[in-house]
Amino acid sequence: MHAPVPASTQNKTLARGQIIGFVLLCGCLSAWPSPGARAELVRLIGAVPHGFEQTQQLHFKHFKVDEYTASASHASVQNTRIRLEQHRGSLPSDLTDTLKHYESTKLTRCHAPDLKTIFTGLEQGYETTVMLTVCPKQPNLETGYLRFTKAILADALYFVEIEQQVPHFNPAEAQKLHETVVFWTELLKQFILCSEASTTPACRRAIADD
């Protein structure tokens, strides 16, 4: 297996403010209040590492996307993109099935993909599911990828997606990507929903800085 790990040994644990620094996304994907009543403001708070540039932004009434791509000069995160989505309107009754469908629409880009649910439960009081897609090889390319996708159900449906391209590998050798999985999983944990009523330290800091 020859896929590079995303950080040096001393950076195995990703902590807030460590490794490459962070930019707070205090209002990147905010919810719209409901007409006629003051709705609680819900925001997606997260940490996009320095070295990423915003490469896409689409803000419509019922759909928002912000996408960031790592610059080639940052070896620890190269070939990586972070995508944030917000979908308003009819909300799903089964978040896990919704995320499986969301991921399945992208699996045509892969030979022998492996899709696993790695977390389901509540984060900050909101229903949350996280899935990991391991792709050993993409058609006609010498690369595979790891994609981590978090779905959060609140006033709207939110997706946080982190995808890193890696050199193609044998599916039996997927365990050798463990350090890479830990690195991005730790970053994904830092993307959370916060409201004015949130009491967790991460949310209180974001609200205080607003």
Backbone as CSV, one residue per row, in Angstrom:
resi,resn,N_x,N_y,N_z,CA_x,CA_y,CA_z,C_x,C_y,C_z
1,MET,0.844,-1.194,0.000,0.000,0.000,0.000,0.873,1.234,0.000
2,HIS,0.648,2.173,-0.871,1.536,3.302,-0.972,0.822,4.630,-0.826
3,ALA,-0.353,4.647,-0.214,-1.065,5.910,-0.006,-0.395,6.699,1.097
4,PRO,-0.137,7.989,0.898,0.514,8.794,1.925,-0.447,9.103,3.055
5,VAL,0.087,9.190,4.277,-0.727,9.635,5.399,-0.818,11.143,5.340
6,PRO,-1.871,11.733,5.911,-2.098,13.153,5.731,-1.305,14.054,6.644
7,ALA,-0.586,13.539,7.605,0.162,14.395,8.515,1.298,13.595,9.094
8,SER,2.304,14.279,9.640,3.439,13.608,10.231,3.054,13.008,11.575
9,THR,3.939,12.200,12.151,3.624,11.457,13.366,3.172,12.360,14.492
10,GLN,3.822,13.511,14.641,3.449,14.378,15.752,2.075,14.998,15.577
11,ASN,1.480,14.848,14.417,0.169,15.442,14.171,-0.932,14.400,14.087
12,LYS,-0.759,13.254,14.700,-1.764,12.203,14.592,-3.074,12.622,15.235
13,THR,-3.002,13.388,16.307,-4.219,13.841,16.968,-4.528,15.245,16.511
14,LEU,-5.700,15.411,15.907,-6.100,16.710,15.393,-6.827,17.459,16.494
15,ALA,-6.278,18.592,16.920,-6.900,19.383,17.978,-7.188,20.766,17.446
16,ARG,-8.126,21.440,18.074,-8.504,22.787,17.637,-7.290,23.701,17.744
17,GLY,-6.956,24.386,16.665,-5.832,25.296,16.660,-4.498,24.625,16.397
18,GLN,-4.467,23.296,16.193,-3.232,22.565,16.012,-3.053,22.196,14.543
19,ILE,-1.891,21.778,14.148,-1.516,21.300,12.822,-1.440,22.426,11.796
20,ILE,-2.563,22.884,11.303,-2.527,23.847,10.213,-3.389,25.060,10.473
21,GLY,-3.935,25.159,11.680,-4.752,26.323,12.007,-6.147,26.200,11.429
22,PHE,-7.077,26.999,11.957,-8.450,26.862,11.525,-9.130,28.196,11.308
23,VAL,-10.127,28.175,10.450,-10.973,29.329,10.189,-12.385,28.965,10.625
24,LEU,-12.990,29.795,11.464,-14.336,29.509,11.952,-15.359,29.898,10.906
25,LEU,-16.316,28.984,10.642,-17.363,29.228,9.652,-18.642,29.645,10.366
26,CYS,-18.616,30.745,11.073,-19.721,31.062,11.975,-21.061,31.203,11.274
27,GLY,-21.102,31.709,10.088,-22.403,31.903,9.459,-22.483,31.340,8.066
28,CYS,-21.621,30.402,7.746,-21.525,29.921,6.373,-22.845,29.340,5.889
29,LEU,-23.416,28.434,6.660,-24.707,27.858,6.291,-25.672,28.108,7.441
30,SER,-26.400,29.179,7.361,-27.357,29.526,8.410,-28.770,29.248,7.929
31,ALA,-29.647,28.984,8.875,-31.039,28.718,8.539,-31.796,30.023,8.397
32,TRP,-32.812,30.013,7.519,-33.684,31.168,7.368,-34.813,31.097,8.389
33,PRO,-35.193,32.190,9.029,-36.330,32.151,9.953,-37.620,31.884,9.202
34,SER,-38.578,31.257,9.864,-39.885,31.005,9.272,-40.691,32.295,9.207
35,PRO,-41.485,32.487,8.160,-42.298,33.694,8.048,-43.283,33.796,9.204
36,GLY,-43.442,35.004,9.754,-44.449,35.265,10.764,-44.042,34.926,12.181
37,ALA,-42.903,34.305,12.383,-42.471,33.956,13.732,-40.958,34.015,13.797
38,ARG,-40.453,34.311,14.988,-39.015,34.368,15.160,-38.495,32.953,15.405
39,ALA,-37.858,32.384,14.412,-37.334,31.027,14.543,-35.948,31.076,15.177
40,GLU,-35.607,29.988,15.854,-34.284,29.895,16.453,-33.239,29.789,15.344
41,LEU,-32.209,30.619,15.426,-31.163,30.612,14.418,-30.251,29.414,14.635
42,VAL,-30.135,28.588,13.624,-29.267,27.415,13.663,-28.158,27.619,12.649
43,ARG,-26.925,27.374,13.085,-25.783,27.581,12.201,-24.870,26.369,12.218
44,LEU,-24.245,26.132,11.087,-23.232,25.088,11.000,-21.890,25.717,11.345
45,ILE,-21.290,25.225,12.414,-19.998,25.722,12.867,-18.952,24.680,12.509
46,GLY,-17.813,25.116,11.997,-16.801,24.138,11.627,-15.425,24.741,11.515
47,ALA,-14.473,23.898,11.190,-13.086,24.312,11.077,-12.534,23.858,9.736
48,VAL,-12.376,24.786,8.823,-11.729,24.481,7.547,-10.243,24.786,7.708
49,PRO,-9.358,23.821,7.507,-7.925,24.065,7.724,-7.386,25.156,6.800
50,HIS,-6.412,25.890,7.291,-5.685,26.820,6.424,-5.029,26.017,5.298
51,GLY,-4.958,26.615,4.138,-4.446,25.903,2.976,-5.566,25.469,2.053
52,PHE,-6.812,25.659,2.474,-7.966,25.393,1.624,-8.490,26.705,1.054
53,GLU,-8.901,26.658,-0.196,-9.482,27.821,-0.852,-10.923,27.514,-1.232
54,GLN,-11.789,28.511,-1.098,-13.183,28.305,-1.487,-13.263,28.267,-3.010
55,THR,-13.793,27.156,-3.531,-13.840,26.962,-4.978,-15.262,26.916,-5.518
56,GLN,-16.245,26.892,-4.625,-17.632,26.912,-5.085,-18.517,27.498,-3.994
57,GLN,-19.479,28.318,-4.416,-20.484,28.837,-3.496,-21.787,29.033,-4.270
58,LEU,-22.824,28.321,-3.836,-24.147,28.430,-4.437,-25.149,28.630,-3.311
59,HIS,-25.796,29.776,-3.270,-26.780,30.058,-2.231,-28.121,30.388,-2.878
60,PHE,-29.043,29.417,-2.794,-30.397,29.607,-3.283,-31.375,29.529,-2.103
61,LYS,-32.642,29.718,-2.372,-33.629,29.775,-1.297,-33.692,28.473,-0.509
62,HIS,-33.666,27.345,-1.208,-33.820,26.058,-0.534,-32.568,25.192,-0.582
63,PHE,-31.468,25.727,-1.070,-30.267,24.907,-1.233,-29.032,25.792,-1.170
64,LYS,-28.080,25.394,-0.350,-26.816,26.126,-0.240,-25.650,25.151,-0.309
65,VAL,-24.585,25.576,-0.980,-23.354,24.790,-1.064,-22.162,25.722,-0.887
66,ASP,-21.220,25.305,-0.058,-19.911,25.954,0.027,-18.871,24.850,-0.060
67,GLU,-17.947,24.979,-1.006,-16.948,23.938,-1.206,-15.549,24.548,-1.148
68,TYR,-14.634,23.802,-0.511,-13.252,24.252,-0.321,-12.321,23.152,-0.821
69,THR,-11.249,23.555,-1.497,-10.287,22.611,-2.046,-8.888,22.964,-1.543
70,ALA,-8.137,21.939,-1.168,-6.788,22.165,-0.650,-5.852,22.579,-1.770
71,SER,-4.983,23.528,-1.471,-3.986,23.946,-2.451,-2.866,22.920,-2.518
72,ALA,-2.202,22.855,-3.652,-1.155,21.857,-3.860,0.049,22.084,-2.953
73,SER,0.193,23.280,-2.402,1.357,23.604,-1.590,1.273,23.046,-0.173
74,HIS,0.111,22.511,0.219,-0.043,21.958,1.562,-0.094,20.428,1.463
75,ALA,1.071,19.810,1.655,1.198,18.375,1.428,0.309,17.546,2.357
76,SER,0.081,18.022,3.586,-0.660,17.218,4.553,-2.133,17.058,4.200
77,VAL,-2.665,17.972,3.380,-4.090,17.900,3.038,-4.337,17.920,1.532
78,GLN,-3.292,17.731,0.739,-3.451,17.855,-0.712,-4.428,16.814,-1.253
79,ASN,-5.021,17.141,-2.395,-6.005,16.281,-3.061,-7.253,16.063,-2.200
80,THR,-7.611,17.082,-1.441,-8.750,16.978,-0.534,-9.721,18.129,-0.773
81,ARG,-11.008,17.823,-0.648,-12.004,18.891,-0.707,-12.989,18.731,0.443
82,ILE,-13.533,19.839,0.889,-14.546,19.869,1.941,-15.781,20.541,1.361
83,ARG,-16.918,19.884,1.481,-18.157,20.395,0.894,-19.227,20.474,1.983
84,LEU,-19.875,21.625,2.071,-20.945,21.862,3.033,-22.236,22.124,2.275
85,GLU,-23.289,21.417,2.648,-24.582,21.593,1.974,-25.695,21.808,2.999
86,GLN,-26.691,22.572,2.584,-27.905,22.730,3.370,-29.108,22.587,2.438
87,HIS,-30.053,21.709,2.822,-31.262,21.473,2.035,-32.470,21.809,2.899
88,ARG,-33.288,22.736,2.438,-34.500,23.088,3.163,-35.714,22.506,2.430
89,GLY,-36.842,22.510,3.130,-38.050,21.948,2.536,-38.480,20.727,3.318
90,SER,-39.019,19.720,2.641,-39.478,18.503,3.291,-38.290,17.746,3.887
91,LEU,-38.380,17.426,5.175,-37.275,16.756,5.861,-37.500,15.245,5.883
92,PRO,-36.431,14.456,5.792,-36.572,13.001,5.737,-36.983,12.412,7.082
93,SER,-37.651,11.262,7.039,-38.033,10.566,8.270,-36.948,9.601,8.722
94,ASP,-36.067,9.186,7.814,-34.990,8.250,8.142,-33.674,8.840,7.648
95,LEU,-32.886,9.354,8.572,-31.644,10.036,8.188,-30.616,9.071,7.614
96,THR,-30.527,7.871,8.180,-29.541,6.902,7.684,-29.833,6.509,6.241
97,ASP,-31.093,6.221,5.938,-31.457,5.881,4.556,-31.197,7.049,3.610
98,THR,-31.460,8.249,4.093,-31.210,9.439,3.263,-29.734,9.578,2.936
99,LEU,-28.880,9.343,3.924,-27.444,9.454,3.689,-26.947,8.333,2.777
100,LYS,-27.487,7.129,2.939,-27.106,6.030,2.042,-27.453,6.366,0.594
101,HIS,-28.631,6.940,0.388,-29.028,7.325,-0.967,-28.112,8.433,-1.498
102,TYR,-27.809,9.406,-0.656,-26.915,10.508,-1.034,-25.565,9.967,-1.498
103,GLU,-25.040,8.992,-0.747,-23.745,8.416,-1.089,-23.829,7.509,-2.315
104,SER,-24.922,6.751,-2.443,-25.034,5.788,-3.550,-25.025,6.470,-4.909
105,THR,-25.478,7.713,-4.972,-25.491,8.420,-6.252,-24.077,8.723,-6.746
106,LYS,-23.079,8.593,-5.878,-21.695,8.913,-6.247,-20.832,7.677,-6.445
107,LEU,-21.377,6.502,-6.165,-20.561,5.297,-6.188,-20.236,4.811,-7.590
108,THR,-20.851,5.382,-8.618,-20.504,5.003,-9.993,-19.079,5.406,-10.324
109,ARG,-18.499,6.280,-9.510,-17.122,6.716,-9.737,-16.101,5.735,-9.167
110,CYS,-16.531,4.557,-8.766,-15.611,3.687,-8.034,-15.783,2.222,-8.394
111,HIS,-14.658,1.482,-8.395,-14.677,0.032,-8.495,-14.652,-0.545,-7.085
112,ALA,-15.581,-1.421,-6.759,-15.639,-2.135,-5.482,-15.633,-1.208,-4.271
113,PRO,-16.556,-0.256,-4.205,-16.586,0.643,-3.044,-17.091,-0.070,-1.794
114,ASP,-16.672,0.431,-0.649,-17.118,-0.093,0.642,-17.709,1.064,1.427
115,LEU,-18.988,0.979,1.761,-19.701,2.051,2.465,-20.094,1.561,3.852
116,LYS,-19.654,2.305,4.884,-19.927,1.895,6.255,-20.499,3.065,7.050
117,THR,-21.445,2.755,7.933,-21.931,3.739,8.900,-21.018,3.671,10.114
118,ILE,-20.376,4.790,10.465,-19.433,4.777,11.580,-19.957,5.515,12.810
119,PHE,-21.075,6.221,12.653,-21.698,6.842,13.821,-23.154,7.146,13.514
120,THR,-24.005,6.912,14.490,-25.378,7.378,14.410,-25.841,7.684,15.823
121,GLY,-26.428,8.840,16.010,-26.841,9.260,17.341,-27.095,10.756,17.364
122,LEU,-26.977,11.344,18.548,-27.216,12.774,18.711,-25.898,13.520,18.916
123,GLU,-25.744,14.629,18.225,-24.658,15.581,18.448,-25.283,16.946,18.676
124,GLN,-24.938,17.580,19.775,-25.514,18.876,20.122,-27.039,18.822,20.170
125,GLY,-27.593,17.623,20.385,-29.037,17.461,20.440,-29.702,17.226,19.105
126,TYR,-28.929,17.129,18.029,-29.483,16.937,16.690,-29.139,15.540,16.177
127,GLU,-30.106,14.905,15.493,-29.881,13.584,14.918,-28.765,13.655,13.884
128,THR,-27.789,12.750,14.025,-26.585,12.799,13.193,-26.190,11.397,12.759
129,THR,-25.775,11.261,11.509,-25.238,10.003,10.995,-23.967,10.309,10.202
130,VAL,-22.953,9.459,10.384,-21.679,9.631,9.671,-21.369,8.341,8.922
131,MET,-21.011,8.468,7.658,-20.637,7.316,6.845,-19.253,7.516,6.237
132,LEU,-18.555,6.402,6.050,-17.245,6.396,5.408,-17.331,5.554,4.144
133,THR,-16.939,6.138,3.028,-16.852,5.414,1.764,-15.385,5.207,1.423
134,VAL,-14.993,3.959,1.246,-13.623,3.614,0.857,-13.664,3.137,-0.588
135,CYS,-12.981,3.851,-1.455,-12.940,3.498,-2.875,-11.515,3.101,-3.252
136,PRO,-11.267,1.833,-3.553,-9.903,1.398,-3.901,-9.390,1.978,-5.215
137,LYS,-10.307,2.147,-6.204,-9.865,2.640,-7.517,-11.043,3.242,-8.274
138,GLN,-10.780,4.365,-8.919,-11.773,5.000,-9.773,-11.561,4.549,-11.219
139,PRO,-12.635,4.437,-11.987,-12.507,3.985,-13.376,-11.543,4.872,-14.175
140,ASN,-10.635,4.225,-14.901,-9.697,4.906,-15.809,-8.735,5.854,-15.093
141,LEU,-8.591,5.710,-13.785,-7.664,6.546,-13.031,-6.778,5.672,-12.162
142,GLU,-5.661,6.232,-11.729,-4.756,5.511,-10.833,-4.962,5.949,-9.390
143,THR,-6.147,6.428,-9.080,-6.441,6.892,-7.731,-7.729,6.269,-7.206
144,GLY,-7.809,6.196,-5.889,-9.034,5.882,-5.185,-9.352,7.076,-4.298
145,TYR,-10.234,6.877,-3.327,-10.524,7.988,-2.421,-11.134,7.481,-1.119
146,LEU,-11.041,8.317,-0.111,-11.767,8.154,1.138,-12.728,9.319,1.235
147,ARG,-13.992,9.029,1.527,-14.962,10.110,1.688,-15.710,9.932,3.002
148,PHE,-15.697,10.973,3.801,-16.390,10.993,5.083,-17.567,11.952,4.946
149,THR,-18.767,11.472,5.233,-19.949,12.312,5.068,-20.780,12.282,6.341
150,LYS,-21.051,13.468,6.862,-21.898,13.620,8.047,-23.210,14.260,7.610
151,ALA,-24.321,13.658,8.023,-25.648,14.229,7.780,-26.245,14.622,9.125
152,ILE,-26.804,15.833,9.192,-27.394,16.342,10.431,-28.807,16.815,10.116
153,LEU,-29.753,16.380,10.931,-31.150,16.738,10.726,-31.583,17.711,11.814
154,ALA,-31.995,18.899,11.395,-32.452,19.925,12.334,-33.606,20.676,11.673
155,ASP,-33.503,22.002,11.612,-34.493,22.801,10.889,-34.385,22.577,9.395
156,ALA,-33.226,22.080,8.971,-32.947,21.736,7.581,-32.088,20.474,7.594
157,LEU,-31.765,19.965,6.429,-30.880,18.805,6.307,-29.503,19.310,5.891
158,TYR,-28.501,18.981,6.687,-27.129,19.444,6.451,-26.234,18.261,6.103
159,PHE,-25.323,18.484,5.161,-24.291,17.500,4.842,-22.925,18.165,4.968
160,VAL,-21.991,17.442,5.591,-20.582,17.845,5.617,-19.801,16.708,4.998
161,GLU,-19.079,16.997,3.934,-18.377,15.944,3.193,-16.894,16.292,3.080
162,ILE,-16.054,15.339,3.444,-14.600,15.476,3.277,-14.136,14.323,2.396
163,GLU,-13.505,14.636,1.291,-13.028,13.586,0.374,-11.564,13.815,0.052
164,GLN,-10.764,12.774,0.231,-9.345,12.840,-0.122,-9.018,11.782,-1.163
165,GLN,-8.386,12.208,-2.245,-7.907,11.288,-3.265,-6.625,10.620,-2.763
166,VAL,-6.502,9.315,-2.984,-5.309,8.565,-2.588,-4.887,7.675,-3.754
167,PRO,-3.619,7.268,-3.816,-3.218,6.311,-4.846,-4.043,5.029,-4.729
168,HIS,-4.370,4.407,-5.870,-5.205,3.215,-5.847,-4.552,2.121,-5.008
169,PHE,-5.378,1.251,-4.432,-4.875,0.224,-3.533,-5.741,-1.022,-3.620
170,ASN,-5.209,-2.114,-3.121,-5.953,-3.365,-3.038,-6.939,-3.269,-1.882
171,PRO,-8.218,-3.631,-2.102,-9.194,-3.531,-1.008,-8.759,-4.248,0.265
172,ALA,-7.978,-5.317,0.134,-7.519,-6.055,1.312,-6.541,-5.245,2.155
173,GLU,-5.998,-4.175,1.566,-5.014,-3.350,2.274,-5.631,-2.083,2.863
174,ALA,-6.952,-2.012,2.882,-7.621,-0.785,3.336,-7.254,-0.418,4.771
175,GLN,-6.939,-1.412,5.607,-6.596,-1.122,6.997,-5.350,-0.251,7.121
176,LYS,-4.522,-0.235,6.078,-3.313,0.583,6.124,-3.622,2.071,6.045
177,LEU,-4.878,2.397,5.758,-5.295,3.802,5.708,-5.845,4.281,7.047
178,HIS,-5.606,3.511,8.094,-6.192,3.821,9.399,-5.822,5.229,9.881
179,GLU,-4.562,5.608,9.740,-4.139,6.926,10.229,-4.852,8.043,9.470
180,THR,-5.028,7.855,8.178,-5.747,8.845,7.385,-7.194,8.963,7.847
181,VAL,-7.813,7.817,8.137,-9.197,7.815,8.610,-9.307,8.564,9.929
182,VAL,-8.397,8.304,10.853,-8.423,8.990,12.153,-8.267,10.496,11.969
183,PHE,-7.355,10.901,11.110,-7.081,12.326,10.873,-8.350,13.057,10.441
184,TRP,-9.034,12.551,9.422,-10.206,13.256,8.897,-11.433,13.070,9.781
185,THR,-11.525,11.946,10.477,-12.640,11.762,11.401,-12.593,12.801,12.513
186,GLU,-11.406,13.088,13.010,-11.266,14.103,14.052,-11.683,15.479,13.545
187,LEU,-11.339,15.793,12.309,-11.754,17.078,11.755,-13.265,17.127,11.577
188,LEU,-13.848,16.032,11.104,-15.290,15.994,10.864,-16.074,16.238,12.157
189,LYS,-15.536,15.779,13.289,-16.204,15.971,14.571,-16.377,17.450,14.914
190,GLN,-15.546,18.292,14.336,-15.584,19.715,14.679,-16.667,20.475,13.912
191,PHE,-17.314,19.834,12.968,-18.438,20.454,12.270,-19.713,20.095,13.020
192,ILE,-20.318,21.090,13.649,-21.487,20.869,14.486,-22.525,21.947,14.214
193,LEU,-23.764,21.660,14.598,-24.816,22.664,14.534,-24.947,23.343,15.890
194,CYS,-25.113,24.652,15.856,-25.286,25.423,17.078,-26.484,26.351,16.930
195,SER,-27.162,26.580,18.045,-28.253,27.544,18.085,-28.008,28.502,19.244
196,GLU,-28.874,29.501,19.371,-28.732,30.456,20.455,-28.896,29.784,21.811
197,ALA,-29.567,28.636,21.834,-29.796,27.935,23.095,-28.707,26.909,23.405
198,SER,-27.750,26.726,22.506,-26.703,25.720,22.718,-25.842,26.084,23.918
199,THR,-25.465,25.068,24.688,-24.682,25.308,25.904,-23.299,24.667,25.869
200,THR,-22.958,23.948,24.796,-21.643,23.316,24.736,-20.563,24.381,24.561
201,PRO,-19.342,24.121,25.051,-18.265,25.119,24.938,-18.002,25.571,23.505
202,ALA,-18.011,24.632,22.556,-17.731,25.000,21.155,-18.770,25.976,20.634
203,CYS,-20.035,25.719,20.946,-21.104,26.608,20.479,-21.071,27.942,21.199
204,ARG,-20.811,27.917,22.508,-20.788,29.180,23.250,-19.660,30.082,22.757
205,ARG,-18.511,29.500,22.423,-17.405,30.313,21.886,-17.797,30.957,20.573
206,ALA,-18.445,30.179,19.688,-18.840,30.706,18.385,-19.851,31.823,18.525
207,ILE,-20.823,31.643,19.423,-21.841,32.670,19.627,-21.223,33.923,20.229
208,ALA,-20.275,33.752,21.154,-19.619,34.902,21.775,-18.792,35.695,20.781
209,ASP,-18.232,35.005,19.775,-17.389,35.665,18.773,-18.194,36.320,17.674
210,ASP,-19.491,36.029,17.620,-20.336,36.523,16.529,-20.545,38.038,16.661
